[in-house]
Short mmCIF file of C-alpha atoms in Angstrom, two decimals:
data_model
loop_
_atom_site.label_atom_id
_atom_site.label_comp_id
_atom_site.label_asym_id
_atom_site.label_seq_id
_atom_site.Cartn_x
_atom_site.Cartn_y
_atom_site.Cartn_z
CA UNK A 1 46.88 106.87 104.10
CA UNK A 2 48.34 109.82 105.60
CA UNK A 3 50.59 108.08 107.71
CA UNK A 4 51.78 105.94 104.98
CA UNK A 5 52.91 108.42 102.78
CA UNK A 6 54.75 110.30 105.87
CA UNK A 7 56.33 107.10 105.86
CA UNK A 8 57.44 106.79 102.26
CA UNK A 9 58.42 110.69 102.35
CA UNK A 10 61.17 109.95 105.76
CA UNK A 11 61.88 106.78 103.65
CA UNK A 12 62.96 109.36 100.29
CA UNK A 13 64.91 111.36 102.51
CA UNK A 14 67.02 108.50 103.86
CA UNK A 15 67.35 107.36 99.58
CA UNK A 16 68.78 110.60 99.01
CA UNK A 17 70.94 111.36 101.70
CA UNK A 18 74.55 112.36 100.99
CA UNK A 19 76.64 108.56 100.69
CA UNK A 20 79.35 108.19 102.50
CA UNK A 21 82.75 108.97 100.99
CA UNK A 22 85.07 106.10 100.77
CA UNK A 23 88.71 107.10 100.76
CA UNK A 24 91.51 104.36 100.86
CA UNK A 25 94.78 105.30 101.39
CA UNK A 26 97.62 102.90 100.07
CA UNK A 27 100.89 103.56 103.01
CA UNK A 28 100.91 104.36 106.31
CA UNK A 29 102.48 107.23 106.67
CA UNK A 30 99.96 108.91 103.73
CA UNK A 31 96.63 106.84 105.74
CA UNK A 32 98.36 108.74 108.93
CA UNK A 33 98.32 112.58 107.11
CA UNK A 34 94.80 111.44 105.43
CA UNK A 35 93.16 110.46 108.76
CA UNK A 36 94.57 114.37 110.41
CA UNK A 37 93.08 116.23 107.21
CA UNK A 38 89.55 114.12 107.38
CA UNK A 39 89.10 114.62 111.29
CA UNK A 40 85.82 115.87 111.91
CA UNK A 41 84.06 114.86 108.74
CA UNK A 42 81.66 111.50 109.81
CA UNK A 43 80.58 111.29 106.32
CA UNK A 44 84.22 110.30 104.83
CA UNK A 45 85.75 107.12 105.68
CA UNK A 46 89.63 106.34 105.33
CA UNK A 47 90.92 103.08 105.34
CA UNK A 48 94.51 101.43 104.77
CA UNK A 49 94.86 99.23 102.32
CA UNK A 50 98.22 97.74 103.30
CA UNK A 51 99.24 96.28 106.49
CA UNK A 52 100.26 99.10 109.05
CA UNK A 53 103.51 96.96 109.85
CA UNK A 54 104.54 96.86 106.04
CA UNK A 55 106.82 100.06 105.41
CA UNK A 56 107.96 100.76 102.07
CA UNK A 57 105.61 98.50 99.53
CA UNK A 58 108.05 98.93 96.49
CA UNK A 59 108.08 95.08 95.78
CA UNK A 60 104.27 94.54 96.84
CA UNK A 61 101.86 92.50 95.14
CA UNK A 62 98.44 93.29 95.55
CA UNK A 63 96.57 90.35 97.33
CA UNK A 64 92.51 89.62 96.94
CA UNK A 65 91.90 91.18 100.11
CA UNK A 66 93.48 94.50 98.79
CA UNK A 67 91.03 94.33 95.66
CA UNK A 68 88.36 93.66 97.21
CA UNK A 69 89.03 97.40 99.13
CA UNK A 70 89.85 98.71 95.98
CA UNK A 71 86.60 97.65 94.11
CA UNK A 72 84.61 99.68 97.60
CA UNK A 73 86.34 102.56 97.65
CA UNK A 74 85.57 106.25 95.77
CA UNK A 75 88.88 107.42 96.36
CA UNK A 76 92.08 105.89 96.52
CA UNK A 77 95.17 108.56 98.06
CA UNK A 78 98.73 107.69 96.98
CA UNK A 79 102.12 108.31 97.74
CA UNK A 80 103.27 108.65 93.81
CA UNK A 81 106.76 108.91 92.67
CA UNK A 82 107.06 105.41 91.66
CA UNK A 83 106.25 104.22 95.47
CA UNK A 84 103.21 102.07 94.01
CA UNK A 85 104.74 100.07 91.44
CA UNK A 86 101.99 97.64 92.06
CA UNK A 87 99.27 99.55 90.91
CA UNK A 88 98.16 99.46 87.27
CA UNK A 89 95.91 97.41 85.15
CA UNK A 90 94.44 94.97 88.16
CA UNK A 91 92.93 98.57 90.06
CA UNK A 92 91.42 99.92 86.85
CA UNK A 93 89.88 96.03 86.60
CA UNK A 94 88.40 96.33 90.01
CA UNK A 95 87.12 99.32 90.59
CA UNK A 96 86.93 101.57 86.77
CA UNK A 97 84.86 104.28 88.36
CA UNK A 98 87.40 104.92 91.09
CA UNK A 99 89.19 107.60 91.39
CA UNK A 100 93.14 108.19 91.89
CA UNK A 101 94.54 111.24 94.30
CA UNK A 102 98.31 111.86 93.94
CA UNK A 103 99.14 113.18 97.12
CA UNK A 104 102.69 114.52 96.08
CA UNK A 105 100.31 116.92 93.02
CA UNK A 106 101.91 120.10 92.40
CA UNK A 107 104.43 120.17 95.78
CA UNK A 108 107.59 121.67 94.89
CA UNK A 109 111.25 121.22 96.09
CA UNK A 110 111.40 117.92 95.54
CA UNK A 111 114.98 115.22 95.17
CA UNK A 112 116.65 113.27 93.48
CA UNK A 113 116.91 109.94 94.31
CA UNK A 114 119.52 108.79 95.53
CA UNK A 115 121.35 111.60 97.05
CA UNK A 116 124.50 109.67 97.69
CA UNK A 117 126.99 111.02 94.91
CA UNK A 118 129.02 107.85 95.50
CA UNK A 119 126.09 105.63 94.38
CA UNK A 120 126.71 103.99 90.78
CA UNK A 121 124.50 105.07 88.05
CA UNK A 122 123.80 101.32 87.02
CA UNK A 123 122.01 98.79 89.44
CA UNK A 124 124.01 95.08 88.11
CA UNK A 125 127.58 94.10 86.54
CA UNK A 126 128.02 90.91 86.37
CA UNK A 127 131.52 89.63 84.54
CA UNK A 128 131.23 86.72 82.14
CA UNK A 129 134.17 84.82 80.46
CA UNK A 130 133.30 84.86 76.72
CA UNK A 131 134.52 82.73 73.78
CA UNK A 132 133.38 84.32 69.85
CA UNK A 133 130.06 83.66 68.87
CA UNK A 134 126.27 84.52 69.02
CA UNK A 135 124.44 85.00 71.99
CA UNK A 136 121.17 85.89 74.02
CA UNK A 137 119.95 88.15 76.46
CA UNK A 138 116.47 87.58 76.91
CA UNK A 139 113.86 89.77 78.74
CA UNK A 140 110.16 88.37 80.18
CA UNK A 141 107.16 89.63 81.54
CA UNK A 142 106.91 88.25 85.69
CA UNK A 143 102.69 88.29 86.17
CA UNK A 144 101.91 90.08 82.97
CA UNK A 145 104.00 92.65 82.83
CA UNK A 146 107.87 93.57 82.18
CA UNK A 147 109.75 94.91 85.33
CA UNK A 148 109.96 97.52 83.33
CA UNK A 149 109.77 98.91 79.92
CA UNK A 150 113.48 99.52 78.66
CA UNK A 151 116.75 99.06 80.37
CA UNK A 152 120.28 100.63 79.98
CA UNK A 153 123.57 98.79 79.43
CA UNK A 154 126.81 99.18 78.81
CA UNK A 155 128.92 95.98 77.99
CA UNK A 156 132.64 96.70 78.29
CA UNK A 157 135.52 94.00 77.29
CA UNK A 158 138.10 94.38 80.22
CA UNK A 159 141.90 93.63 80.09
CA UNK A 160 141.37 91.83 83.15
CA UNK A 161 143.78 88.14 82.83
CA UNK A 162 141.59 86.91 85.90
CA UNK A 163 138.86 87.46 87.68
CA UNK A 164 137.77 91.72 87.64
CA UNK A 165 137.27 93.50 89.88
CA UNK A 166 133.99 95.04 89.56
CA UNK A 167 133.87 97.63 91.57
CA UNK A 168 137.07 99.45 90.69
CA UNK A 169 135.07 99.60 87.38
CA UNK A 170 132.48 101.77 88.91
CA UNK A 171 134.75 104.88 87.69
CA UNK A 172 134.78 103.61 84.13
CA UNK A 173 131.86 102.65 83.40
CA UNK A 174 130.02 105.81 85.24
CA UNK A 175 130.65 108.23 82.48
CA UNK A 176 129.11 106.06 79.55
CA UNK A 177 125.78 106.49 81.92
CA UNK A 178 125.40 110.22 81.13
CA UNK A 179 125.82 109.92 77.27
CA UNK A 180 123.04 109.92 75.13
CA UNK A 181 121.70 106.48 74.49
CA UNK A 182 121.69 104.42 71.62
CA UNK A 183 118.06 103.09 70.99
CA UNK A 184 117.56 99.15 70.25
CA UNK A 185 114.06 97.51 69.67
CA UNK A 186 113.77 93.61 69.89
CA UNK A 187 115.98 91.33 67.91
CA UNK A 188 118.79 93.78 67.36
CA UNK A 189 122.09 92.82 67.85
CA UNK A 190 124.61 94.17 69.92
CA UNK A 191 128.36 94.38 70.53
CA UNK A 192 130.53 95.42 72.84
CA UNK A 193 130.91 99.32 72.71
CA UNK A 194 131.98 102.00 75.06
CA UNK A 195 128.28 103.46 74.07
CA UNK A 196 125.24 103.00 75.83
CA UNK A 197 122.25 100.82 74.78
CA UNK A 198 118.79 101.82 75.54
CA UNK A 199 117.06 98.36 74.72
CA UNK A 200 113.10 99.23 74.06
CA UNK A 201 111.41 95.97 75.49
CA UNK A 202 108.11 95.04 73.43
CA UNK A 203 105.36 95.74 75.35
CA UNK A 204 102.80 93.34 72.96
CA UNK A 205 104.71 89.95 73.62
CA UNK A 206 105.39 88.51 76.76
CA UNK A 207 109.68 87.65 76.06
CA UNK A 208 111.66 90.13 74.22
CA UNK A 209 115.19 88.85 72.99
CA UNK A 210 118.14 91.04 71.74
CA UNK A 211 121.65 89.32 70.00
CA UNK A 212 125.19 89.90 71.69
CA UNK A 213 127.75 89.53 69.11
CA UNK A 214 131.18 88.34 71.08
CA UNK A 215 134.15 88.55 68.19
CA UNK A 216 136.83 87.77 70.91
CA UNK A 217 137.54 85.47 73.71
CA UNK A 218 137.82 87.93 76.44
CA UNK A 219 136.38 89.17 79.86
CA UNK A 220 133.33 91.07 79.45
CA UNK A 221 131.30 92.96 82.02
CA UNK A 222 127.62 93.86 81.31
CA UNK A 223 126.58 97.01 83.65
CA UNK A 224 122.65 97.15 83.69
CA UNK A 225 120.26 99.80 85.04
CA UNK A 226 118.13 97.48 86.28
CA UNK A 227 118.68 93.92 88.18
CA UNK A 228 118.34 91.74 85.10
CA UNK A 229 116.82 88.27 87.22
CA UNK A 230 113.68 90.61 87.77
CA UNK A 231 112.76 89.99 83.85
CA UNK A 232 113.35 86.21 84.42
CA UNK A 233 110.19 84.32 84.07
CA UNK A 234 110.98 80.71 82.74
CA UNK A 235 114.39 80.70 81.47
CA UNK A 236 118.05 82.54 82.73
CA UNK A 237 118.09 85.88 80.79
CA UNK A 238 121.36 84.86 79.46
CA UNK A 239 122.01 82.18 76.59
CA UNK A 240 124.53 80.96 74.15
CA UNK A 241 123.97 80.51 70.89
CA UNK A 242 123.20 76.69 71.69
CA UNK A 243 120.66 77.17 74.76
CA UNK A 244 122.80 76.47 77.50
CA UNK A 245 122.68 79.00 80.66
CA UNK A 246 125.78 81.44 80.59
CA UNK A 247 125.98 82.25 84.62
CA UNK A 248 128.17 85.69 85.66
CA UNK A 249 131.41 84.30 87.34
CA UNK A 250 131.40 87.44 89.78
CA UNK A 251 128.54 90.07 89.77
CA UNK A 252 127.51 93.13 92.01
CA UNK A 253 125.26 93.11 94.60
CA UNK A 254 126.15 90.35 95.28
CA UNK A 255 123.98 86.85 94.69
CA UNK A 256 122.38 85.65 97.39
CA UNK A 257 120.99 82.30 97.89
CA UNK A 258 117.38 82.17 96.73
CA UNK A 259 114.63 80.55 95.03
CA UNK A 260 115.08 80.97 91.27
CA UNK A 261 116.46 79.28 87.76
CA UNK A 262 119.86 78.62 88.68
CA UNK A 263 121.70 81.62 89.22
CA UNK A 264 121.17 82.29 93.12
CA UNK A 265 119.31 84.82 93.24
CA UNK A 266 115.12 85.53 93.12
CA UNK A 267 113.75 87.95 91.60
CA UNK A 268 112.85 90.34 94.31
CA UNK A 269 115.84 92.11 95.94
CA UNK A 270 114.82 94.08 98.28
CA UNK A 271 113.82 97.99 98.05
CA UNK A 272 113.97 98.99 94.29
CA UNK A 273 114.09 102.37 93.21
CA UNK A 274 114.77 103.79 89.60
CA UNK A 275 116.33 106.95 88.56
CA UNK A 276 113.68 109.42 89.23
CA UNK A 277 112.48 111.33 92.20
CA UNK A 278 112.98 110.42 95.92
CA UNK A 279 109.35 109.37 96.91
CA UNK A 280 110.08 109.68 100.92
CA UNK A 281 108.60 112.93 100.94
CA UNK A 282 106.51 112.34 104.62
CA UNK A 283 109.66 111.81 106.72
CA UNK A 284 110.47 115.39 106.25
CA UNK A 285 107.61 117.12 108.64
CA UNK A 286 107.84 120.18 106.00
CA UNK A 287 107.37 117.82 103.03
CA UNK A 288 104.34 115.97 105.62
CA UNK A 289 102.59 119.58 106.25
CA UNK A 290 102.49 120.07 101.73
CA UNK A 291 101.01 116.40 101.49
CA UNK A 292 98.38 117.25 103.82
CA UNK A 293 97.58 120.44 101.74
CA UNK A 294 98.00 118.55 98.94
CA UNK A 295 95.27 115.97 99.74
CA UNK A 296 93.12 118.93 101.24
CA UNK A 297 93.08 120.31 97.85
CA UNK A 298 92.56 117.41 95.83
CA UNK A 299 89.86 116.02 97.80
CA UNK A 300 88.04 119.00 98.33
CA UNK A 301 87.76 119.06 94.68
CA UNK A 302 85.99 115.68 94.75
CA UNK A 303 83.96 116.68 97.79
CA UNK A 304 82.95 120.13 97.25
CA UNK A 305 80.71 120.94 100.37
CA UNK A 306 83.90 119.36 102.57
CA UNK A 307 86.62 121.56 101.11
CA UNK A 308 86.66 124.63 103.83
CA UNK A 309 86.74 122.12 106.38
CA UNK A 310 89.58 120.14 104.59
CA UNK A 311 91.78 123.00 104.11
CA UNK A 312 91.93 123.92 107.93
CA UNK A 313 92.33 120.79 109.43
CA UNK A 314 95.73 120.61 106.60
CA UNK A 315 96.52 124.34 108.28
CA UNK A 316 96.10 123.05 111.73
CA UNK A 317 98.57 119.64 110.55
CA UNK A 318 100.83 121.99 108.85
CA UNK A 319 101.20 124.32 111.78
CA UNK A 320 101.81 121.44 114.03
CA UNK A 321 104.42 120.02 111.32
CA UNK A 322 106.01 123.60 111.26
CA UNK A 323 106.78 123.30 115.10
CA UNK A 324 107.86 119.95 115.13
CA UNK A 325 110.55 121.10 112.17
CA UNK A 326 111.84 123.91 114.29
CA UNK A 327 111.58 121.49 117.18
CA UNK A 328 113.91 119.38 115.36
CA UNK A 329 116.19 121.63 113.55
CA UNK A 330 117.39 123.50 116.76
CA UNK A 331 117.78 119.93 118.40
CA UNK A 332 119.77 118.74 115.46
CA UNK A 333 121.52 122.46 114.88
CA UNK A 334 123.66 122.29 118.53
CA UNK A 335 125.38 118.85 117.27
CA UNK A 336 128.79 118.96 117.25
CA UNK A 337 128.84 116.24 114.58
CA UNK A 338 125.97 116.31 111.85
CA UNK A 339 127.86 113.97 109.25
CA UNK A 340 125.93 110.87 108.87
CA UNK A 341 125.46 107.25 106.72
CA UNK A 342 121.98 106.11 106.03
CA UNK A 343 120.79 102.57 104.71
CA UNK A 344 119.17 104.13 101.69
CA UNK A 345 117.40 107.63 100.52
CA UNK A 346 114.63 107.49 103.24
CA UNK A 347 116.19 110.02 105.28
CA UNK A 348 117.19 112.57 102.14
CA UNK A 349 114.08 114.93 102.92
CA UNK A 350 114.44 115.06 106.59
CA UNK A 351 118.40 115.41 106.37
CA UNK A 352 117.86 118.59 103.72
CA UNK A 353 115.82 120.05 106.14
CA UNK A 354 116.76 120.18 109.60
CA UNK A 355 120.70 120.46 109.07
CA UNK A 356 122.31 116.95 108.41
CA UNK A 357 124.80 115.49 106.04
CA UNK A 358 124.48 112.45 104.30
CA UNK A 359 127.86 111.23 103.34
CA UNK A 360 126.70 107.68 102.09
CA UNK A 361 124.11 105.15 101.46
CA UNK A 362 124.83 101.61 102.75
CA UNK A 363 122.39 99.39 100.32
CA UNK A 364 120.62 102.25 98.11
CA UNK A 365 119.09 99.12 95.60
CA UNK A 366 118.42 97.10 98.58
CA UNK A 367 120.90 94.41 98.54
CA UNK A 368 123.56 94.55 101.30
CA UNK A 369 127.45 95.76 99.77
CA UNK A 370 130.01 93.68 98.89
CA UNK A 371 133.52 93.07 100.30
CA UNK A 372 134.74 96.15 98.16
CA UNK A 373 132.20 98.43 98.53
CA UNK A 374 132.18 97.43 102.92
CA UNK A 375 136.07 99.11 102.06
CA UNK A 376 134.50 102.43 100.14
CA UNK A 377 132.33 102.63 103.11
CA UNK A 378 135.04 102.30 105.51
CA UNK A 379 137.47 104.47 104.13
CA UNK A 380 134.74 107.76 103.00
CA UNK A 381 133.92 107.33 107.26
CA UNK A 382 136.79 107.85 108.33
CA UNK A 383 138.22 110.50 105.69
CA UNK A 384 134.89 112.61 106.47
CA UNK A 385 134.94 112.21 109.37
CA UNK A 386 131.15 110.81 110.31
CA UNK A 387 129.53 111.16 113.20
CA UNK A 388 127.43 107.82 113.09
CA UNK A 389 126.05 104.97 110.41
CA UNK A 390 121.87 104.49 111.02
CA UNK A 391 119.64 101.77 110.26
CA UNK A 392 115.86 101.69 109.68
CA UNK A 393 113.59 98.95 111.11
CA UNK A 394 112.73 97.48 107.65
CA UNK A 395 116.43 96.64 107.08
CA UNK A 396 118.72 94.51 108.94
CA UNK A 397 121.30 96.22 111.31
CA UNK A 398 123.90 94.03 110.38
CA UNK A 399 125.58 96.57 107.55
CA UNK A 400 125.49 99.49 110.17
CA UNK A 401 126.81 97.63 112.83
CA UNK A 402 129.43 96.07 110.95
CA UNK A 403 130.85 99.51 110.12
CA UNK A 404 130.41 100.72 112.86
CA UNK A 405 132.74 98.21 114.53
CA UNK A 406 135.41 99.09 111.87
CA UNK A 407 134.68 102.85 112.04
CA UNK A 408 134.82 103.03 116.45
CA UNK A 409 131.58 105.67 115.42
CA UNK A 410 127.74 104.80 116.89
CA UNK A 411 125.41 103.09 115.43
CA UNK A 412 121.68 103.59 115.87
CA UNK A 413 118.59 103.15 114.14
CA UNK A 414 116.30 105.79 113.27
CA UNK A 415 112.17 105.53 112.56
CA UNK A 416 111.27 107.35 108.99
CA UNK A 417 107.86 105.94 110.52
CA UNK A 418 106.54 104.29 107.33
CA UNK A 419 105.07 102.01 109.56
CA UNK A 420 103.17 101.10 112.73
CA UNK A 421 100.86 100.08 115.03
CA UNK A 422 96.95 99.48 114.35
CA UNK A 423 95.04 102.51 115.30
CA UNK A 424 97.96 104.59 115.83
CA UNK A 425 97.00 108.06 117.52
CA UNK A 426 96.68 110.94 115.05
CA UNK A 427 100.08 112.54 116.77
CA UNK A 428 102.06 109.02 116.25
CA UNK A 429 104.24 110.92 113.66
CA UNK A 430 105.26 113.53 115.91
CA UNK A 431 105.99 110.96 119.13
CA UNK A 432 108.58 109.17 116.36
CA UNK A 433 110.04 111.68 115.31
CA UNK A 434 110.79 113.30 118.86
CA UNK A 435 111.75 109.97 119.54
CA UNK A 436 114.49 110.37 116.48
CA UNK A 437 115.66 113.44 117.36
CA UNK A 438 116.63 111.54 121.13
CA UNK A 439 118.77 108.77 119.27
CA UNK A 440 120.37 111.52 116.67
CA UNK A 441 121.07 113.60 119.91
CA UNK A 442 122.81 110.44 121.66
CA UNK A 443 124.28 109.22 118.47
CA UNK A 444 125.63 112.52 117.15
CA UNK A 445 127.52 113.74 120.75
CA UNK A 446 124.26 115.94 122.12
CA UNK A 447 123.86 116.02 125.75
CA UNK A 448 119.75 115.43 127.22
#
C-alpha cells in the first residue's frame, strides 16, 4: 500500500509540473531574435511557422500545415506593421485561446514607408478611352475577404489626342493624394473630378460596386491606391454599362503575363505594402537589439517566473547588436561614396542608421518599372551622383543590373537576411551582415 501511494504521489508531481511553453514565431528574422532571447530556458519552445527560405511573407497564404502549428502553440511572436497580412479570422478559428505578441510594441523611432520621395503616392493608373455613358467598377472579396477595406482614386480626363503618357502624370496627379478625401459607400456614383474618392468597400457582402458617370468621349486615367486586379474574384473590376470588359489601353506597373480574367495580370504582384509604417525594422541591428527587448518584455509578462532571465539574454543580444552597429557604421562612415538605390524599403532602417543615402527605390510595389520610369532612374543616378544600385535575393537582379549598365556604377546585392538556412546558428545575423558591410565596402569604393 505504501509503495503504491509513493507511486501515485511521483505520478501528481509529474500532473502538475510546469507545461512547456509553446512559442511560434511567424518570420525568420523575428524566429532568429526569439531563439537569442529564449536561450537557456528548456521549458519554452520556439518554432517557425514559415519556411526559413521564404523572406518577406506579404502575399502569403496560410497552408494546413501552418494551422495545424497555430492550433499547438501558446504564443505566437510577430513582426506587425502590416508584415502579416495573412493573419486574421483563420488563427482566431484555430487556436481562440492563443495568444498574439507584437514584437515591434512600444519601440520608438520608427519610418515611413517608403522612404523614396520620388515614389508616387498611388499604386495603379491605367488610361482608358471612354465614350458617354454609365459604367462599373466593381470590387470582390479573393478567399473571404476584400484586399482591403477602402481604396483611393483619383480619375482625371487628360487632353491627351493619343495614347498618355502615364508617368509624366505622376506630377499631376500627386497633389490630389494629400487632399482630404471625399467619402463614397457602395452604389454611389462617381465622375471625373480633380478630388479624391475614398470608396468605403462593404465589408457584409462579398462584391461591392460603385457607378462612373463618363459625360464626354475623352481619355481618362484612373490613379488607384491600391492594384485594382487584387479585388478581382470572378469578373474584370471594370464594366460598361452593357457587361462587356473595359481593358486599360496602357497602365502602370506594367501588366505582365499571368493567370487571370483577361487583363494580363494575376492578382498577386509581388511585395505589397500600403501607406503606413516601414515593417523592416530587424535589418537595422539597433532596431534588432529593441525587438529583442521588446519580446523580452512581452513574454515575460506571459511567463512570469522566466522574465529576469528574458530580459538579460535581450541585454546580452542588444549589446552584441550595439557592436555590430558601430562595427558597421565606421565601416560604412570611411566610404567615399554613400549614395545608393535599393529594390524597395528593406534597407530604410539600416541606411538611417549607419550613414547611407537612399536616393531611389527600383520596384517599391513590387512590380519591375516601366520604360519611363527605367529613364527617372537613369537620369536621378547620374544627376546625384550614386555610388551603386543593390538587389536583394528575393528579387530578380535584372532591374539593378540593367541600370547599372546604363549608369557605368556597381551593382551588388545585399542580404537584409529575412531568410535562411534550417537551423541557422544564433550569430547568423551578425555573419550576414558583416558579410554586407564587405559588398557595400567593394561596391561603394572602400579598400579591404
Amino acid at each position: 500500500m505504501k509503495n503504491i501511494l509513493i507511486c501515485l504521489f511521483v505520478f501528481g508531481l509529474t500532473l502538475s509540473a510546469p507545461a512547456e511553453t509553446r512559442v511560434l514565431c511567424t518570420t525568420f528574422p523575428i524566429y532568429q531574435i526569439a531563439r537569442n532571447v529564449v536561450a537557456g530556458h528548456e521549458d519554452i519552445a520556439v518554432d517557425l511557422m514559415l519556411p526559413a527560405s521564404l523572406g518577406c511573407p506579404h502575399d502569403y497564404a496560410l497552408t494546413p500545415r501552418d494551422m495545424m502549428k497555430l492550433a499547438r502553440a501558446d504564443v505566437l511572436i510577430v513582426n506587425g506593421h502590416g508584415m502579416e497580412e495573412f493573419l486574421g479570422a483563420p488563427v482566431t478559428k484555430a487556436n481562440p485561446d492563443l495568444h498574439i505578441l507584437d514584437s515591434s510594441t512600444r519601440i520608438t523611432d520608427l519610418l515611413a514607408f517608403e522612404s523614396d520621395p520620388n515614389t508616387a503616392p498611388y499604386e495603379w493608373a491605367g488610361w482608358f478611352d471612354l465614350k458617354p455613358g454609365r459604367y462599373t467598377w466593381t470590387f470582390a472579396k479573393v478567399d473571404g475577404t476584400y484586399a482591403d477595406p477602402t481604396m483611393m482614386m483619383v480619375i482625371l480626363l487628360t487632353a491627351a489626342s493619343d495614347k498618355p503618357d502615364i508617368a509624366s502624370l505622376t506630377k499631376t496627379a500627386t497633389p490630389y493624394f494629400d487632399q482630404t478625401p471625399e467619402d463614397h459607400g457602395p452604389g454611389d456614383a462617381l465622375a471625373p473630378s480633380p478630388v479624391l474618392y475614398r470608396l468605403q468597400l462593404d465589408e457584409t457582402s462579398d462584391v461591392t460596386r460603385f457607378e462612373i458617370m463618363i459625360d464626354q468621349a475623352g481619355a481618362y486615367v484612373f490613379f488607384t491606391e491600391h492594384m485594382p486586379f487584387e479585388f478581382e474574384a470572378d469578373e474584370h473590376f471594370f464594366k460598361d454599362a452593357d457587361g462587356n470588359d473595359i481593358e486599360p489601353l496602357a497602365q502602370q506597373p506594367e501588366a505582365k503575363a499571368g493567370p487571370g480574367h483577361g487583363h494580363g495580370q494575376s492578382h498577386k504582384h509581388g511585395h505589397h505594402h500600403h501607406k503606413g509604417i516601414n515593417p523592416h525594422l530587424w535589418v537595422s541591428p539597433r532596431m534588432s537589439a529593441e525587438i529583442a527587448h521588446s519580446i523580452a518584455r512581452e513574454l515575460g509578462v506571459l511567463i512570469p517566473a522566466a522574465s529576469e532571465g528574458l530580459a538579460r539574454n535581450a541585454d546580452t543580444y542588444a549589446e552584441r547588436m550595439t557592436l555590430l552597429l558601430e562595427e558597421l557604421r565606421v565601416g560604412v562612415g570611411t566610404l567615399p561614396n554613400r549614395r545608393i538605390i535599393q529594390p524597395h524599403g528593406i534597407f530604410d532602417y539600416l541606411a538611417r542608421d549607419i550613414g547611407l543615402e537612399i536616393i531611389a527605390t527600383t520596384q517599391p510595389h513590387g512590380a519591375e518599372p516601366s520604360a519611363s520610369e527605367m529613364l527617372r532612374l537613369v537620369g536621378l543616378i547620374r544627376e546625384n551622383g550614386v555610388g551603386a544600385v543593390f538587389t536583394e535575393p528575393q528579387y530578380s537582379p535584372r532591374v539593378g543590373q540593367t541600370l547599372a549598365a546604363e549608369t557605368g556604377i556597381p551593382s551588388a546585392m545585399l542580404d537584409p537576411a529575412a531568410a535562411g538556412p534550417e537551423g541557422a546558428s544564433l550569430d547568423y545575423y551578425e555573419t550576414v551582415m558583416r558579410a554586407n558591410l564587405a559588398t557595400l565596402r567593394a561596391a561603394l569604393g572602400g579598400h579591404e
